[in-house]
Amino acid sequence: MGRSKVKEPLVIGDLVVEKPIIQGGMGVGISLSSLAGTVAKEGGMGIISTAQIGFKDPDFQSHQLEANLRAIGSELCKAREIGPNGAVGFNIMVATKQYDLYVKEAVRAGADIIISGAGLPVDLPKYVAEAESESDRMVKRGKTKLAPIVSSVKSVSVICKMWDRKYHTTPDMVVVEGPLAGGHLGFSREQLTGLGADTKNVEKTFLREQYEKEIQGIFKVVKDLEEAYGKRIPVVVAGGIYDHEDVVHHLELGAAGVQIATRFVTTVECDAAEAYKQAYIQAKKEDIVITKSPVGMPGRAIKNPFLERIQKERIAPTRCFQCLERCNPKETPYCITDALVRAALGDVDHGLLFCGSNAYRAERIETVAEVMRELTEE
């Protein structure tokens, strides 16, 4: 049964993805056009992260917003050249400063989907509708689909009720991201502990059955929405999914697809520097730790000299890149943009290496085609 479910496409309204695999968005600069375009070419859905997406632009240091907005269109165009018939979209964090401008630019560029978390995307439908009404020049293959990232029954209920009340609409897809995911986590340390987790070894100690009951609760909320709107709303599960067995397990739980990020980092086509990929390959299980980001959220990363340093001292930012709403440069322990850009460019000892709980399982550099085959075939 598992094998046949993995062969079924992921259907999101009029958007059909050949394989039920979404490549998770990773910033800064880890999932751009090369990775996303190749995943789309191989039948999955490629996702580009907009987090400081224009960091390689010569204008970025002085005009980061303009550089980032330009890069949205250019990266999507390059991804389309690689996988012209595949699905490509963006991950846009709600916590991004001037979030609305990023959403509108992604819609104008012709994104197939916007996946949005790191906060509640309460006004996402509004920004998308404004972008669609502002431009009659868009060349699109259908309306941009909207997919909030949630981690609990409460969060999906709040988002869906507000979208219904304010905009008379509902998500086109829902992404459920669990506590084994990489980067910023949608859980406080207290919530992680409440799941039975030692935050240094979450993947071993969190109460899987308890969280999977939460996922079932989210399925029920979405099913009620489907009946109310007469519309199919696929639910995709993310966090800690690494191999074929993981994919089959989550599809058999009732998910329509899975979102996978960490597994794609150690691919030839990933946009990260080679040193970044090698840091994953060289990491041991005990090197995967929970750290605190400058905005107070827990995040999962690979232990390195940078993490050791920030535990001992503050690295005062020399400038502000205007990236996150809740960041105060006068108080922040370090600049997260600077740390993530350093890592993406290969300075792995002085940068922040976000990762999922399974990063230590990487043993070699693979191609995206090899990864997609392993995920979907027994």
PDB file of N, CA and C in Angstrom, residues 14 100-114 123-146 167 169 172:
ATOM      1  N   ASP A  14      -5.941  23.178  -9.126  1.00  0.00           N
ATOM      2  CA  ASP A  14      -5.564  22.874 -10.502  1.00  0.00           C
ATOM      3  C   ASP A  14      -4.061  22.668 -10.669  1.00  0.00           C
ATOM      4  N   ASP A 100       4.626  41.855   3.380  1.00  0.00           N
ATOM      5  CA  ASP A 100       3.646  42.031   2.316  1.00  0.00           C
ATOM      6  C   ASP A 100       4.299  42.272   0.958  1.00  0.00           C
ATOM      7  N   LEU A 101       5.423  42.993   0.936  1.00  0.00           N
ATOM      8  CA  LEU A 101       6.092  43.270  -0.327  1.00  0.00           C
ATOM      9  C   LEU A 101       6.683  42.004  -0.940  1.00  0.00           C
ATOM     10  N   TYR A 102       7.189  41.114  -0.095  1.00  0.00           N
ATOM     11  CA  TYR A 102       7.742  39.850  -0.581  1.00  0.00           C
ATOM     12  C   TYR A 102       6.637  38.970  -1.175  1.00  0.00           C
ATOM     13  N   VAL A 103       5.502  38.929  -0.472  1.00  0.00           N
ATOM     14  CA  VAL A 103       4.370  38.128  -0.963  1.00  0.00           C
ATOM     15  C   VAL A 103       3.906  38.653  -2.318  1.00  0.00           C
ATOM     16  N   LYS A 104       3.730  39.953  -2.412  1.00  0.00           N
ATOM     17  CA  LYS A 104       3.236  40.534  -3.665  1.00  0.00           C
ATOM     18  C   LYS A 104       4.208  40.307  -4.818  1.00  0.00           C
ATOM     19  N   GLU A 105       5.492  40.406  -4.532  1.00  0.00           N
ATOM     20  CA  GLU A 105       6.481  40.196  -5.591  1.00  0.00           C
ATOM     21  C   GLU A 105       6.475  38.748  -6.062  1.00  0.00           C
ATOM     22  N   ALA A 106       6.292  37.811  -5.129  1.00  0.00           N
ATOM     23  CA  ALA A 106       6.228  36.394  -5.501  1.00  0.00           C
ATOM     24  C   ALA A 106       5.015  36.113  -6.386  1.00  0.00           C
ATOM     25  N   VAL A 107       3.901  36.750  -6.071  1.00  0.00           N
ATOM     26  CA  VAL A 107       2.690  36.575  -6.878  1.00  0.00           C
ATOM     27  C   VAL A 107       2.896  37.169  -8.263  1.00  0.00           C
ATOM     28  N   ARG A 108       3.443  38.377  -8.319  1.00  0.00           N
ATOM     29  CA  ARG A 108       3.684  39.024  -9.617  1.00  0.00           C
ATOM     30  C   ARG A 108       4.644  38.197 -10.487  1.00  0.00           C
ATOM     31  N   ALA A 109       5.596  37.564  -9.837  1.00  0.00           N
ATOM     32  CA  ALA A 109       6.570  36.760 -10.580  1.00  0.00           C
ATOM     33  C   ALA A 109       5.943  35.500 -11.159  1.00  0.00           C
ATOM     34  N   GLY A 110       4.795  35.071 -10.590  1.00  0.00           N
ATOM     35  CA  GLY A 110       4.112  33.894 -11.090  1.00  0.00           C
ATOM     36  C   GLY A 110       4.363  32.634 -10.301  1.00  0.00           C
ATOM     37  N   ALA A 111       4.608  32.770  -8.989  1.00  0.00           N
ATOM     38  CA  ALA A 111       4.841  31.603  -8.143  1.00  0.00           C
ATOM     39  C   ALA A 111       3.639  30.669  -8.163  1.00  0.00           C
ATOM     40  N   ASP A 112       3.895  29.372  -8.210  1.00  0.00           N
ATOM     41  CA  ASP A 112       2.803  28.403  -8.136  1.00  0.00           C
ATOM     42  C   ASP A 112       2.189  28.364  -6.749  1.00  0.00           C
ATOM     43  N   ILE A 113       3.010  28.597  -5.716  1.00  0.00           N
ATOM     44  CA  ILE A 113       2.530  28.485  -4.340  1.00  0.00           C
ATOM     45  C   ILE A 113       3.384  29.341  -3.427  1.00  0.00           C
ATOM     46  N   ILE A 114       2.781  29.826  -2.350  1.00  0.00           N
ATOM     47  CA  ILE A 114       3.518  30.484  -1.262  1.00  0.00           C
ATOM     48  C   ILE A 114       3.267  29.678  -0.001  1.00  0.00           C
ATOM     49  N   ASP A 123      -2.844  37.666   7.209  1.00  0.00           N
ATOM     50  CA  ASP A 123      -3.245  38.535   6.101  1.00  0.00           C
ATOM     51  C   ASP A 123      -2.659  38.104   4.756  1.00  0.00           C
ATOM     52  N   LEU A 124      -2.172  36.893   4.656  1.00  0.00           N
ATOM     53  CA  LEU A 124      -1.619  36.407   3.392  1.00  0.00           C
ATOM     54  C   LEU A 124      -2.626  36.497   2.242  1.00  0.00           C
ATOM     55  N   PRO A 125      -3.896  36.097   2.423  1.00  0.00           N
ATOM     56  CA  PRO A 125      -4.853  36.208   1.305  1.00  0.00           C
ATOM     57  C   PRO A 125      -5.033  37.642   0.819  1.00  0.00           C
ATOM     58  N   LYS A 126      -4.990  38.586   1.742  1.00  0.00           N
ATOM     59  CA  LYS A 126      -5.148  39.999   1.387  1.00  0.00           C
ATOM     60  C   LYS A 126      -4.014  40.455   0.472  1.00  0.00           C
ATOM     61  N   TYR A 127      -2.790  40.145   0.843  1.00  0.00           N
ATOM     62  CA  TYR A 127      -1.641  40.591   0.047  1.00  0.00           C
ATOM     63  C   TYR A 127      -1.634  39.945  -1.336  1.00  0.00           C
ATOM     64  N   VAL A 128      -2.006  38.681  -1.394  1.00  0.00           N
ATOM     65  CA  VAL A 128      -2.056  37.988  -2.679  1.00  0.00           C
ATOM     66  C   VAL A 128      -3.122  38.599  -3.576  1.00  0.00           C
ATOM     67  N   ALA A 129      -4.303  38.865  -3.012  1.00  0.00           N
ATOM     68  CA  ALA A 129      -5.388  39.460  -3.787  1.00  0.00           C
ATOM     69  C   ALA A 129      -4.999  40.845  -4.296  1.00  0.00           C
ATOM     70  N   GLU A 130      -4.304  41.626  -3.461  1.00  0.00           N
ATOM     71  CA  GLU A 130      -3.875  42.960  -3.881  1.00  0.00           C
ATOM     72  C   GLU A 130      -2.887  42.873  -5.044  1.00  0.00           C
ATOM     73  N   ALA A 131      -1.966  41.929  -4.963  1.00  0.00           N
ATOM     74  CA  ALA A 131      -0.991  41.779  -6.046  1.00  0.00           C
ATOM     75  C   ALA A 131      -1.668  41.355  -7.342  1.00  0.00           C
ATOM     76  N   GLU A 132      -2.634  40.463  -7.240  1.00  0.00           N
ATOM     77  CA  GLU A 132      -3.339  39.991  -8.431  1.00  0.00           C
ATOM     78  C   GLU A 132      -4.163  41.100  -9.063  1.00  0.00           C
ATOM     79  N   SER A 133      -4.710  41.989  -8.231  1.00  0.00           N
ATOM     80  CA  SER A 133      -5.538  43.077  -8.772  1.00  0.00           C
ATOM     81  C   SER A 133      -4.695  44.229  -9.306  1.00  0.00           C
ATOM     82  N   GLU A 134      -3.468  44.361  -8.791  1.00  0.00           N
ATOM     83  CA  GLU A 134      -2.610  45.473  -9.191  1.00  0.00           C
ATOM     84  C   GLU A 134      -1.964  45.265 -10.556  1.00  0.00           C
ATOM     85  N   SER A 135      -1.839  44.031 -10.962  1.00  0.00           N
ATOM     86  CA  SER A 135      -1.096  43.758 -12.197  1.00  0.00           C
ATOM     87  C   SER A 135      -1.929  42.959 -13.180  1.00  0.00           C
ATOM     88  N   ASP A 136      -2.008  43.436 -14.396  1.00  0.00           N
ATOM     89  CA  ASP A 136      -2.672  42.673 -15.449  1.00  0.00           C
ATOM     90  C   ASP A 136      -1.630  42.131 -16.428  1.00  0.00           C
ATOM     91  N   ARG A 137      -0.349  42.214 -16.026  1.00  0.00           N
ATOM     92  CA  ARG A 137       0.734  41.780 -16.904  1.00  0.00           C
ATOM     93  C   ARG A 137       1.277  40.405 -16.516  1.00  0.00           C
ATOM     94  N   MET A 138       0.705  39.813 -15.469  1.00  0.00           N
ATOM     95  CA  MET A 138       1.244  38.559 -14.979  1.00  0.00           C
ATOM     96  C   MET A 138       1.027  37.421 -15.973  1.00  0.00           C
ATOM     97  N   VAL A 139       2.080  36.712 -16.253  1.00  0.00           N
ATOM     98  CA  VAL A 139       1.984  35.503 -17.063  1.00  0.00           C
ATOM     99  C   VAL A 139       1.994  34.337 -16.086  1.00  0.00           C
ATOM    100  N   LYS A 140       0.828  33.697 -15.899  1.00  0.00           N
ATOM    101  CA  LYS A 140       0.711  32.680 -14.857  1.00  0.00           C
ATOM    102  C   LYS A 140       0.046  31.433 -15.390  1.00  0.00           C
ATOM    103  N   ARG A 141       0.313  30.350 -14.664  1.00  0.00           N
ATOM    104  CA  ARG A 141      -0.283  29.069 -15.047  1.00  0.00           C
ATOM    105  C   ARG A 141      -1.439  28.734 -14.119  1.00  0.00           C
ATOM    106  N   GLY A 142      -1.969  29.721 -13.477  1.00  0.00           N
ATOM    107  CA  GLY A 142      -3.030  29.538 -12.493  1.00  0.00           C
ATOM    108  C   GLY A 142      -2.739  30.442 -11.312  1.00  0.00           C
ATOM    109  N   LYS A 143      -3.724  30.647 -10.465  1.00  0.00           N
ATOM    110  CA  LYS A 143      -3.539  31.520  -9.302  1.00  0.00           C
ATOM    111  C   LYS A 143      -2.519  30.920  -8.347  1.00  0.00           C
ATOM    112  N   THR A 144      -1.794  31.791  -7.658  1.00  0.00           N
ATOM    113  CA  THR A 144      -0.826  31.343  -6.667  1.00  0.00           C
ATOM    114  C   THR A 144      -1.558  30.688  -5.499  1.00  0.00           C
ATOM    115  N   LYS A 145      -1.158  29.471  -5.176  1.00  0.00           N
ATOM    116  CA  LYS A 145      -1.784  28.730  -4.079  1.00  0.00           C
ATOM    117  C   LYS A 145      -1.175  29.177  -2.755  1.00  0.00           C
ATOM    118  N   LEU A 146      -1.978  29.082  -1.685  1.00  0.00           N
ATOM    119  CA  LEU A 146      -1.555  29.562  -0.369  1.00  0.00           C
ATOM    120  C   LEU A 146      -1.517  28.413   0.632  1.00  0.00           C
ATOM    121  N   TYR A 167     -11.623  37.139   4.907  1.00  0.00           N
ATOM    122  CA  TYR A 167     -11.423  37.094   3.458  1.00  0.00           C
ATOM    123  C   TYR A 167     -12.289  36.062   2.742  1.00  0.00           C
ATOM    124  N   THR A 169     -12.179  32.919   2.556  1.00  0.00           N
ATOM    125  CA  THR A 169     -11.371  31.942   1.823  1.00  0.00           C
ATOM    126  C   THR A 169     -10.738  30.970   2.803  1.00  0.00           C
ATOM    127  N   ASP A 172      -5.193  26.611   0.381  1.00  0.00           N
ATOM    128  CA  ASP A 172      -5.200  25.631  -0.704  1.00  0.00           C
ATOM    129  C   ASP A 172      -4.477  24.360  -0.280  1.00  0.00           C
TER     130      ASP A 172
END
